[in-house]
Coordinates of C-alpha atoms (C1' of nucleotides) in Angstrom, one line a residue:
Chain A
M1 CA 191.6 -58.8 -46.5
L2 CA 194.5 -60.4 -44.9
D3 CA 196.9 -59.0 -42.5
P4 CA 199.7 -57.8 -44.6
R5 CA 202.3 -58.6 -41.8
Y6 CA 201.1 -62.2 -41.6
V7 CA 201.2 -62.6 -45.3
R8 CA 204.8 -61.4 -45.2
E9 CA 205.8 -63.6 -42.4
H10 CA 204.1 -66.7 -43.8
E11 CA 204.8 -66.4 -47.5
A12 CA 205.1 -70.2 -48.3
E13 CA 201.9 -71.1 -46.3
V14 CA 199.9 -68.2 -47.9
R15 CA 201.1 -69.2 -51.3
K16 CA 200.1 -72.8 -51.0
A17 CA 196.6 -71.8 -49.5
L18 CA 195.9 -69.3 -52.4
E19 CA 196.8 -72.2 -54.8
N20 CA 194.5 -74.4 -53.2
C21 CA 191.7 -71.6 -53.5
K22 CA 192.6 -71.5 -57.3
S23 CA 193.3 -67.8 -56.7
K24 CA 195.0 -66.0 -59.6
V25 CA 196.4 -63.3 -57.3
D26 CA 200.3 -62.6 -57.9
L27 CA 201.7 -63.0 -54.5
S28 CA 205.0 -62.0 -55.5
L29 CA 203.6 -58.5 -56.7
Y30 CA 201.6 -58.3 -53.5
L31 CA 204.7 -58.7 -51.5
D32 CA 206.8 -56.4 -53.6
L33 CA 204.3 -53.6 -53.3
E34 CA 204.0 -54.0 -49.6
R35 CA 207.9 -53.8 -49.3
R36 CA 207.9 -50.7 -51.5
R37 CA 205.4 -49.1 -49.7
R38 CA 207.1 -49.5 -46.4
D39 CA 210.6 -48.5 -47.7
L40 CA 209.0 -45.2 -49.3
T41 CA 207.1 -44.5 -46.0
I42 CA 210.3 -45.1 -43.9
S43 CA 212.2 -42.5 -46.1
V44 CA 209.5 -40.0 -46.3
D45 CA 208.8 -40.1 -42.6
K46 CA 212.5 -39.1 -42.0
R47 CA 212.0 -36.0 -44.2
K48 CA 208.7 -35.2 -42.5
E49 CA 210.4 -35.2 -39.2
R50 CA 213.0 -32.9 -40.4
L51 CA 210.3 -30.5 -41.8
N52 CA 208.1 -30.5 -38.7
K53 CA 211.1 -29.6 -36.5
A54 CA 212.1 -26.8 -39.0
S55 CA 208.5 -25.5 -38.9
E56 CA 208.3 -25.5 -35.2
E57 CA 211.6 -23.6 -35.2
M58 CA 210.2 -21.0 -37.6
G59 CA 207.1 -20.4 -35.5
R60 CA 209.4 -19.7 -32.6
M61 CA 211.6 -17.3 -34.8
K62 CA 208.6 -15.5 -36.1
K63 CA 207.3 -14.9 -32.6
E64 CA 210.7 -13.4 -31.6
G65 CA 210.5 -11.1 -34.8
Q66 CA 213.3 -12.7 -36.6
D67 CA 213.3 -12.7 -40.5
I68 CA 212.4 -16.2 -41.8
S69 CA 212.3 -15.7 -45.5
A70 CA 215.7 -17.1 -46.2
Y71 CA 214.7 -20.5 -44.5
Q72 CA 211.3 -20.5 -46.3
A73 CA 212.7 -21.2 -49.8
K74 CA 214.8 -24.0 -48.4
L75 CA 211.8 -25.6 -46.6
K76 CA 209.8 -25.1 -49.7
E77 CA 212.1 -27.5 -51.5
L78 CA 212.0 -30.2 -48.8
S79 CA 208.0 -29.7 -48.6
D80 CA 207.9 -30.1 -52.4
E81 CA 210.1 -33.2 -52.2
I82 CA 207.7 -34.8 -49.6
K83 CA 204.7 -34.0 -51.6
Q84 CA 206.3 -36.0 -54.6
M85 CA 207.1 -38.9 -52.5
D86 CA 203.5 -38.9 -50.9
N87 CA 202.2 -39.0 -54.4
E88 CA 204.4 -42.0 -55.3
I89 CA 203.3 -43.7 -52.0
A90 CA 199.8 -43.0 -52.9
A91 CA 200.2 -44.7 -56.3
V92 CA 202.0 -47.7 -54.7
E93 CA 199.2 -47.9 -52.0
K94 CA 196.6 -47.9 -54.7
D95 CA 198.2 -50.6 -56.6
F96 CA 198.7 -52.7 -53.4
R97 CA 195.1 -52.1 -52.3
D98 CA 193.9 -53.3 -55.6
I99 CA 195.6 -56.4 -55.3
E100 CA 195.0 -56.8 -51.6
L101 CA 191.2 -56.7 -52.4
Q102 CA 191.4 -59.6 -54.8
V103 CA 193.0 -61.8 -52.3
C104 CA 190.4 -64.4 -50.9
N105 CA 190.4 -65.6 -47.3
L106 CA 192.6 -68.5 -46.6
P107 CA 190.9 -71.9 -46.1
D108 CA 190.7 -73.4 -42.7
A109 CA 193.0 -76.5 -42.2
S110 CA 190.0 -78.8 -41.8
V111 CA 188.7 -77.8 -45.3
P112 CA 189.2 -80.5 -48.1
V113 CA 191.6 -79.4 -50.7
G114 CA 190.4 -79.2 -54.3
G115 CA 187.7 -78.3 -56.5
E116 CA 184.0 -78.7 -56.3
D117 CA 184.3 -82.4 -56.7
K118 CA 186.1 -82.6 -53.4
N119 CA 183.2 -81.0 -51.5
Q120 CA 182.4 -83.6 -48.7
E121 CA 179.1 -84.7 -47.3
V122 CA 179.2 -84.4 -43.5
R123 CA 175.8 -85.7 -42.8
K124 CA 172.4 -86.6 -44.2
V125 CA 169.3 -85.8 -42.2
G126 CA 166.0 -87.5 -43.2
E127 CA 165.4 -89.9 -46.0
P128 CA 164.3 -88.8 -49.5
K129 CA 160.6 -89.8 -49.9
K130 CA 159.6 -92.6 -52.1
F131 CA 156.8 -91.8 -54.5
D132 CA 154.5 -94.4 -56.0
F133 CA 154.0 -92.0 -58.9
K134 CA 156.4 -89.9 -60.9
P135 CA 156.9 -86.8 -59.0
K136 CA 156.3 -83.4 -60.8
S137 CA 158.5 -80.4 -60.8
H138 CA 157.5 -77.5 -58.7
D139 CA 156.9 -75.3 -61.6
E140 CA 154.5 -77.7 -63.1
L141 CA 152.7 -78.3 -59.8
G142 CA 152.7 -74.5 -59.1
A143 CA 151.2 -73.7 -62.4
A144 CA 148.7 -76.3 -62.1
L145 CA 147.7 -75.1 -58.6
G146 CA 147.4 -71.5 -59.9
I147 CA 149.9 -70.3 -57.4
L148 CA 153.0 -69.9 -59.4
D149 CA 153.4 -67.8 -62.7
F150 CA 156.5 -67.0 -64.5
E151 CA 154.9 -65.6 -67.6
K152 CA 153.2 -62.8 -65.8
A153 CA 156.8 -62.0 -64.3
A154 CA 158.4 -62.0 -67.7
K155 CA 155.9 -59.6 -69.0
V156 CA 156.3 -57.3 -65.9
S157 CA 160.1 -57.6 -65.8
G158 CA 161.7 -60.3 -67.8
A159 CA 163.5 -63.6 -67.6
R160 CA 164.3 -65.0 -64.1
F161 CA 161.5 -63.2 -62.1
F162 CA 158.4 -64.9 -60.7
T163 CA 155.0 -64.1 -59.1
L164 CA 153.1 -66.1 -56.7
W165 CA 149.4 -66.1 -56.3
G166 CA 147.0 -66.6 -53.5
L167 CA 148.0 -69.5 -51.4
G168 CA 151.3 -69.5 -53.0
A169 CA 152.2 -66.0 -51.9
K170 CA 150.7 -66.9 -48.4
L171 CA 152.9 -70.0 -48.4
E172 CA 156.0 -67.7 -49.0
R173 CA 154.8 -65.3 -46.2
A174 CA 154.2 -68.1 -44.0
L175 CA 157.8 -69.7 -44.4
I176 CA 159.3 -66.3 -43.8
N177 CA 157.4 -65.8 -40.7
F178 CA 158.1 -69.3 -39.5
M179 CA 161.9 -68.8 -40.1
L180 CA 162.1 -65.7 -38.4
D181 CA 160.1 -66.9 -35.3
Q182 CA 162.3 -70.0 -35.1
H183 CA 165.5 -68.1 -35.1
T184 CA 164.4 -65.6 -32.6
Q185 CA 164.0 -68.6 -30.3
N186 CA 167.7 -69.2 -30.9
G187 CA 168.7 -65.7 -29.9
Y188 CA 168.7 -63.9 -33.2
Q189 CA 167.6 -60.3 -33.2
E190 CA 165.3 -59.4 -36.1
I191 CA 166.4 -56.3 -38.1
V192 CA 165.0 -54.6 -41.1
V193 CA 167.8 -53.2 -43.3
P194 CA 168.2 -51.2 -46.4
H195 CA 168.3 -53.1 -49.7
L196 CA 170.2 -50.3 -51.5
V197 CA 173.7 -49.8 -50.1
N198 CA 176.6 -47.9 -51.0
Y199 CA 180.0 -49.0 -52.7
Q200 CA 181.9 -49.3 -49.3
S201 CA 179.3 -51.7 -47.8
M202 CA 179.6 -53.9 -50.9
E203 CA 183.4 -53.8 -50.5
M204 CA 183.5 -54.6 -46.8
S205 CA 181.4 -57.8 -47.2
G206 CA 183.7 -59.0 -50.0
Q207 CA 181.3 -58.6 -53.0
F208 CA 183.3 -55.9 -54.4
P209 CA 185.6 -55.4 -56.5
K210 CA 185.9 -59.0 -57.5
F211 CA 182.0 -59.7 -58.0
I212 CA 181.1 -56.2 -59.1
E213 CA 179.6 -57.5 -62.5
Q214 CA 177.1 -59.6 -60.4
A215 CA 175.5 -56.6 -58.7
F216 CA 172.6 -54.5 -59.9
A217 CA 173.7 -50.9 -59.7
M218 CA 171.6 -47.8 -59.5
K219 CA 174.2 -45.9 -61.5
E220 CA 172.5 -42.4 -61.1
D221 CA 172.7 -42.7 -57.2
N222 CA 175.6 -44.8 -56.5
Y223 CA 173.7 -47.5 -54.8
Y224 CA 173.6 -51.2 -55.3
L225 CA 170.9 -53.8 -54.7
I226 CA 172.1 -56.2 -52.1
P227 CA 172.6 -59.8 -53.3
T228 CA 172.0 -60.9 -49.8
A229 CA 171.2 -59.3 -46.4
E230 CA 174.5 -60.3 -45.2
V231 CA 175.9 -57.1 -46.9
S232 CA 173.6 -54.8 -44.7
L233 CA 173.9 -56.8 -41.5
A234 CA 177.8 -57.0 -41.9
N235 CA 178.0 -53.2 -42.2
L236 CA 175.8 -52.2 -39.3
H237 CA 178.9 -52.0 -37.1
R238 CA 181.5 -50.8 -39.7
G239 CA 184.2 -48.6 -38.1
E240 CA 183.0 -49.5 -34.5
T241 CA 184.9 -50.7 -31.6
L242 CA 182.2 -52.8 -29.7
P243 CA 182.2 -52.5 -25.9
T244 CA 183.3 -55.1 -23.5
G245 CA 180.5 -57.7 -23.1
S246 CA 178.7 -56.9 -26.3
L247 CA 179.5 -60.1 -28.1
P248 CA 178.3 -62.3 -29.4
K249 CA 175.7 -60.2 -31.6
K250 CA 173.4 -62.5 -33.4
Y251 CA 171.3 -60.6 -36.1
M252 CA 168.9 -61.7 -38.8
A253 CA 167.0 -60.1 -41.5
Y254 CA 164.5 -61.1 -44.2
T255 CA 165.0 -59.4 -47.5
P256 CA 164.8 -60.1 -51.2
C257 CA 168.1 -60.7 -52.8
Y258 CA 169.0 -59.2 -56.2
R259 CA 171.5 -61.0 -58.4
R260 CA 172.4 -60.3 -62.0
E261 CA 173.4 -64.1 -62.4
A262 CA 175.7 -62.9 -65.2
G263 CA 177.2 -65.9 -67.0
T264 CA 174.5 -68.4 -65.8
Y265 CA 172.5 -68.3 -69.0
G266 CA 171.1 -71.8 -69.8
K267 CA 171.6 -72.9 -66.2
D268 CA 168.5 -73.8 -64.1
T269 CA 166.4 -71.9 -66.5
K270 CA 163.1 -73.5 -65.3
G271 CA 161.5 -73.0 -62.0
L272 CA 162.6 -71.1 -58.8
I273 CA 166.1 -72.4 -58.4
R274 CA 167.9 -69.2 -60.1
L275 CA 166.3 -65.9 -60.2
H276 CA 167.2 -62.3 -60.4
Q277 CA 165.3 -61.5 -57.2
F278 CA 164.4 -64.1 -54.3
N279 CA 163.5 -64.0 -50.8
K280 CA 165.9 -65.0 -48.0
V281 CA 166.3 -64.9 -44.2
E282 CA 169.7 -64.3 -43.3
M283 CA 171.5 -64.9 -40.1
F284 CA 174.7 -63.0 -39.0
Q285 CA 177.0 -63.1 -36.1
F286 CA 179.7 -61.0 -34.7
V287 CA 181.9 -63.2 -32.3
E288 CA 185.1 -63.3 -30.4
P289 CA 187.7 -65.0 -32.6
E290 CA 188.1 -68.1 -30.4
K291 CA 184.3 -68.9 -30.7
S292 CA 183.9 -68.6 -34.4
M293 CA 184.1 -72.1 -35.2
A294 CA 181.5 -73.1 -32.6
A295 CA 179.5 -70.3 -34.0
L296 CA 179.7 -71.7 -37.5
D297 CA 178.2 -75.1 -36.1
E298 CA 175.6 -73.3 -34.3
L299 CA 174.6 -71.5 -37.6
V300 CA 174.4 -74.8 -39.5
N301 CA 172.3 -76.1 -36.8
S302 CA 169.9 -73.2 -36.9
A303 CA 169.4 -73.5 -40.6
G304 CA 169.1 -77.5 -40.4
N305 CA 166.7 -77.0 -37.6
I306 CA 164.1 -75.1 -40.2
L307 CA 164.5 -78.0 -42.7
S308 CA 164.0 -80.6 -39.9
L309 CA 160.9 -78.9 -38.7
L310 CA 159.4 -78.6 -42.2
G311 CA 160.3 -82.4 -42.6
L312 CA 162.5 -81.8 -45.7
P313 CA 165.4 -84.3 -46.2
Y314 CA 168.7 -82.6 -46.6
R315 CA 172.4 -83.1 -46.3
V316 CA 175.2 -81.0 -45.0
V317 CA 178.2 -80.5 -47.1
V318 CA 181.6 -78.9 -46.4
L319 CA 182.8 -77.0 -49.4
A320 CA 186.5 -77.7 -50.6
T321 CA 189.0 -75.0 -50.8
G322 CA 188.4 -74.2 -54.4
D323 CA 184.6 -73.9 -54.0
K324 CA 184.2 -71.9 -50.6
S325 CA 183.1 -68.4 -50.8
F326 CA 185.6 -65.7 -51.1
S327 CA 185.4 -64.2 -47.7
S328 CA 185.3 -67.4 -45.7
V329 CA 187.7 -69.8 -44.3
K330 CA 185.1 -72.6 -44.0
T331 CA 181.8 -72.9 -45.7
F332 CA 179.0 -75.5 -45.0
D333 CA 176.1 -75.8 -47.6
L334 CA 172.8 -77.2 -46.6
E335 CA 171.3 -79.0 -49.5
V336 CA 167.5 -80.0 -49.7
W337 CA 166.1 -82.9 -51.6
V338 CA 164.6 -82.0 -54.8
P339 CA 162.5 -85.0 -56.0
S340 CA 162.0 -83.8 -59.5
Q341 CA 165.7 -83.5 -60.0
N342 CA 166.4 -86.6 -58.0
T343 CA 169.2 -84.8 -56.2
Y344 CA 170.1 -82.3 -53.3
R345 CA 170.2 -78.6 -54.1
E346 CA 171.7 -75.7 -52.0
I347 CA 169.4 -74.0 -49.8
S348 CA 171.7 -72.4 -47.3
S349 CA 175.2 -71.4 -47.2
C350 CA 177.0 -70.9 -43.8
S351 CA 180.5 -69.2 -43.7
N352 CA 183.0 -68.3 -41.0
C353 CA 184.7 -65.2 -42.4
T354 CA 187.1 -64.9 -39.4
D355 CA 188.5 -61.4 -39.5
F356 CA 188.5 -61.0 -43.2
Q357 CA 185.4 -58.7 -43.3
A358 CA 186.1 -57.1 -40.0
R359 CA 189.6 -56.0 -41.2
R360 CA 188.0 -54.4 -44.2
G361 CA 185.3 -52.8 -42.1
G362 CA 187.4 -52.0 -39.1
I363 CA 185.1 -53.8 -36.6
K364 CA 186.8 -54.4 -33.3
F365 CA 185.9 -55.3 -29.8
K366 CA 187.3 -54.8 -26.3
R367 CA 187.9 -57.8 -24.0
E368 CA 186.9 -58.3 -20.6
G369 CA 190.5 -57.7 -19.0
G370 CA 191.2 -54.8 -20.9
G371 CA 193.9 -54.6 -23.5
K372 CA 193.9 -53.5 -27.0
P373 CA 190.9 -53.7 -29.2
E374 CA 191.0 -56.9 -31.5
L375 CA 189.2 -57.6 -34.7
V376 CA 185.9 -59.5 -34.4
H377 CA 185.1 -62.6 -36.4
T378 CA 182.1 -62.4 -38.6
L379 CA 179.8 -65.4 -39.8
N380 CA 176.8 -65.4 -42.1
G381 CA 174.3 -68.2 -42.9
S382 CA 170.9 -68.4 -44.9
G383 CA 168.2 -69.5 -42.7
L384 CA 166.9 -70.3 -45.4
A385 CA 166.5 -69.2 -48.9
V386 CA 162.6 -68.9 -49.0
G387 CA 162.1 -69.6 -52.7
R388 CA 164.0 -72.9 -52.7
T389 CA 162.2 -73.8 -49.5
W390 CA 158.9 -73.0 -51.1
L391 CA 159.6 -75.2 -54.1
A392 CA 161.0 -78.1 -51.8
I393 CA 157.8 -78.1 -50.0
L394 CA 155.7 -78.4 -53.2
E395 CA 157.8 -81.1 -54.6
N396 CA 158.3 -83.1 -51.4
Y397 CA 154.7 -82.9 -50.2
Q398 CA 153.0 -83.4 -53.4
Q399 CA 150.3 -85.8 -53.8
A400 CA 149.4 -88.1 -56.8
D401 CA 146.5 -85.8 -57.6
G402 CA 148.7 -82.8 -57.7
S403 CA 147.6 -81.3 -54.3
V404 CA 150.3 -80.2 -51.9
V405 CA 150.1 -81.0 -48.2
I406 CA 151.2 -78.2 -45.8
P407 CA 153.8 -79.3 -43.3
E408 CA 152.3 -79.3 -39.8
V409 CA 154.4 -76.5 -38.4
L410 CA 153.4 -74.1 -41.0
R411 CA 149.6 -74.7 -40.7
P412 CA 149.3 -72.0 -37.9
Y413 CA 150.8 -69.7 -40.5
M414 CA 148.5 -70.7 -43.1
G415 CA 145.3 -70.1 -41.3
G416 CA 145.0 -73.7 -40.4
L417 CA 145.2 -74.9 -44.2
D418 CA 146.4 -78.5 -44.4
V419 CA 146.5 -78.9 -48.2
I420 CA 146.7 -76.7 -51.2
R421 CA 144.3 -78.3 -54.0
P422 CA 144.3 -77.9 -57.8
V423 CA 141.5 -75.3 -58.7
K424 CA 138.6 -77.1 -60.4
Chain B
rG1 C1' 163.6 -29.7 -54.3
rG2 C1' 164.7 -24.6 -51.6
rA3 C1' 166.9 -21.9 -47.3
rG4 C1' 170.0 -22.2 -42.9
rA5 C1' 173.2 -24.7 -38.9
rG6 C1' 176.7 -28.2 -37.8
rG7 C1' 180.2 -32.6 -38.0
rU8 C1' 186.7 -32.3 -32.9
rG9 C1' 189.0 -38.0 -28.2
rG10 C1' 184.3 -43.1 -24.8
rC11 C1' 180.6 -38.8 -24.1
rA12 C1' 179.8 -33.6 -23.5
rG13 C1' 182.3 -29.4 -25.2
rA14 C1' 186.4 -25.4 -26.1
rG15 C1' 189.8 -24.2 -29.7
rU16 C1' 189.6 -19.7 -36.1
rG17 C1' 197.2 -20.2 -39.0
rG18 C1' 202.7 -21.9 -35.3
rU19 C1' 205.2 -25.9 -29.1
rC20 C1' 197.3 -28.5 -30.3
rG21 C1' 196.9 -35.5 -30.1
rA22 C1' 194.3 -31.1 -28.8
rA23 C1' 191.7 -26.9 -22.8
rU24 C1' 187.9 -28.0 -19.3
rG25 C1' 183.9 -31.3 -17.6
rC26 C1' 182.1 -36.3 -17.2
rG27 C1' 183.3 -41.3 -17.6
rU28 C1' 186.9 -45.3 -17.0
rC29 C1' 191.4 -47.2 -14.6
rU30 C1' 195.5 -47.1 -10.7
rG31 C1' 197.2 -45.5 -6.2
rA32 C1' 196.5 -42.5 -1.3
rC33 C1' 192.9 -42.1 2.6
rU34 C1' 189.2 -46.0 4.9
rC35 C1' 187.4 -52.1 8.5
rG36 C1' 185.1 -51.5 3.7
rA37 C1' 182.4 -47.9 0.6
rA38 C1' 181.1 -42.9 -0.6
rA39 C1' 183.4 -38.3 -0.8
rU40 C1' 188.2 -36.2 -1.5
rC41 C1' 193.4 -35.9 -3.3
rA42 C1' 197.3 -37.6 -6.9
rG43 C1' 198.4 -40.0 -11.4
rA44 C1' 196.9 -42.4 -15.7
rU45 C1' 193.5 -43.0 -19.9
rU46 C1' 193.0 -42.8 -28.8
rU47 C1' 194.3 -45.4 -32.8
rA48 C1' 197.0 -47.1 -37.3
rC49 C1' 201.5 -47.8 -39.5
rG50 C1' 206.9 -48.0 -39.2
rG51 C1' 211.9 -48.7 -36.8
rG52 C1' 214.2 -51.2 -32.2
rC53 C1' 215.7 -57.2 -28.2
rA54 C1' 213.6 -53.4 -25.0
rA55 C1' 213.0 -48.7 -22.8
rC56 C1' 211.6 -46.0 -26.4
rC57 C1' 211.5 -43.1 -31.1
rG58 C1' 209.1 -41.5 -35.7
rU59 C1' 205.0 -40.7 -38.9
rA60 C1' 199.8 -40.0 -39.7
rA61 C1' 194.6 -39.2 -38.2
rC62 C1' 189.8 -33.1 -35.7
rG63 C1' 183.4 -36.5 -41.2
rG64 C1' 186.1 -38.1 -46.5
rG65 C1' 189.1 -36.5 -50.5
rG66 C1' 191.8 -32.3 -52.8
rG67 C1' 194.1 -27.3 -52.4
rU68 C1' 197.1 -22.9 -50.2
rU69 C1' 201.3 -22.4 -46.8
rC70 C1' 207.9 -23.3 -44.1
rG71 C1' 203.6 -24.7 -41.0
rA72 C1' 196.3 -26.3 -41.3
rA73 C1' 191.5 -28.8 -36.2
rU74 C1' 191.9 -23.5 -37.9
rC75 C1' 191.8 -20.6 -44.7
rC76 C1' 189.9 -22.4 -49.8
rC77 C1' 187.4 -26.2 -53.1
rU78 C1' 184.6 -30.6 -53.3
rC79 C1' 181.9 -34.8 -51.5
rC80 C1' 179.3 -37.5 -47.6
rC81 C1' 176.5 -37.4 -43.2
rU82 C1' 173.3 -35.1 -39.2
rC83 C1' 169.9 -31.4 -37.5
rU84 C1' 166.0 -27.1 -38.2
rC85 C1' 162.5 -24.5 -41.2
rC86 C1' 159.7 -24.5 -46.1
rG87 C1' 157.8 -27.4 -50.2
rC88 C1' 156.3 -32.5 -51.9
rC89 C1' 155.1 -37.3 -50.5
rA90 C1' 153.7 -43.6 -48.5

RNA sequence: GGAGAGGUGGCAGAGUGGUCGAAUGCGUCUGACUCGAAAUCAGAUUUACGGGCAACCGUAACGGGGGUUCGAAUCCCUCCCUCUCCGCCA
């Protein structure tokens, strides 16, 4: 959510920014509703003042034993008029809020303008490995190694689910533990969070109402399965004013992520790239406004650190205005090298949401020198998507014989195992 | 799932239809006293929105929403949450 006053006072700038984000929101309607809300409020407030004064007077008169029935009828009229106006305001407010929730966060000035094709590579880390044989895809490798099975998952659930077996499952668990341990060293506090959340939480983090069709819903109980731990982490301090000195707060959580992936039929149908359920380690920060851009860099570095330690080639991309996420002003994607596809694929997304989520959730903090509480800035970043890391390891560390070498940093987490070999 | 209790300011805790944005205590801040501190005394201490250059003024908020009333923290309905006991359960 944007600050309505800011929007009002910077109409041209906001209009341009929304255009750059390919937003379909009708800004004129937004401003019109905001104006009407204000006008109505002003006139109803005047009537309320009159009613309040009169009611106070009635109390005094009654105490003195005077007959007040004559005034009651008159005030009833005023009271009814106020009620009617309040209803009108409520209707306007609802319309305003509906549109307000559709407005995305405005992109930072440093973000390239345009669609996906305007995304810019910031840097490359590591060189894609040259194979002296044709590298296999991870689903091929995984099946041959007996550690990955989609058919079993399809039987249990359906399309876009997976099962991992034996060392494959252990590798997944090793990755999760490795990531959490690394981030702990960077000052992130590990938290176990709910996977089922209420509507308000989904709205606060920016999933709802715009992306409601992408969420799995428990209709009987009004719960939603989180599409990312960001939702749970972002809402931990909803409605709170954080005391002086409590920022930054750096949290992380490992959770499965549940996504309907509506409208992606036929996309990435093979392998672990796009699933209804996948594991992820998520990082989240609450910071002072002036520190959020530095925090974004830190987030990217923490995510990149995992890839570097695992020896996986990757690149960092800054997303263009039309491709950045809804709640963010600036998003960096980390993309890992996937040999079988001969390309880089997203494995982490790090965003600075500035005060967009904080305004929706009412999350403030108090500064050192006193003063009014201000909205915090929030940031999120994957650190990393575990399934995609798993597949990147299989593909990048595959040998000609179909075996997969375990990256050195993971071996302690794998009971010292250095290579996964095909079952004879 | 059944029975009961409760949700009030940063915290504790009064208030059961009228001057209550809300007693009191604690905390915090400012001033006085002091070489300094403690203690003591005096004062201050919510947020959001709107109007105004400003001083300031208005409106709203006592878990959320709705209702009754001239007037609701207080009465009614409903939802949510917390706690206690019973049952069930990893």
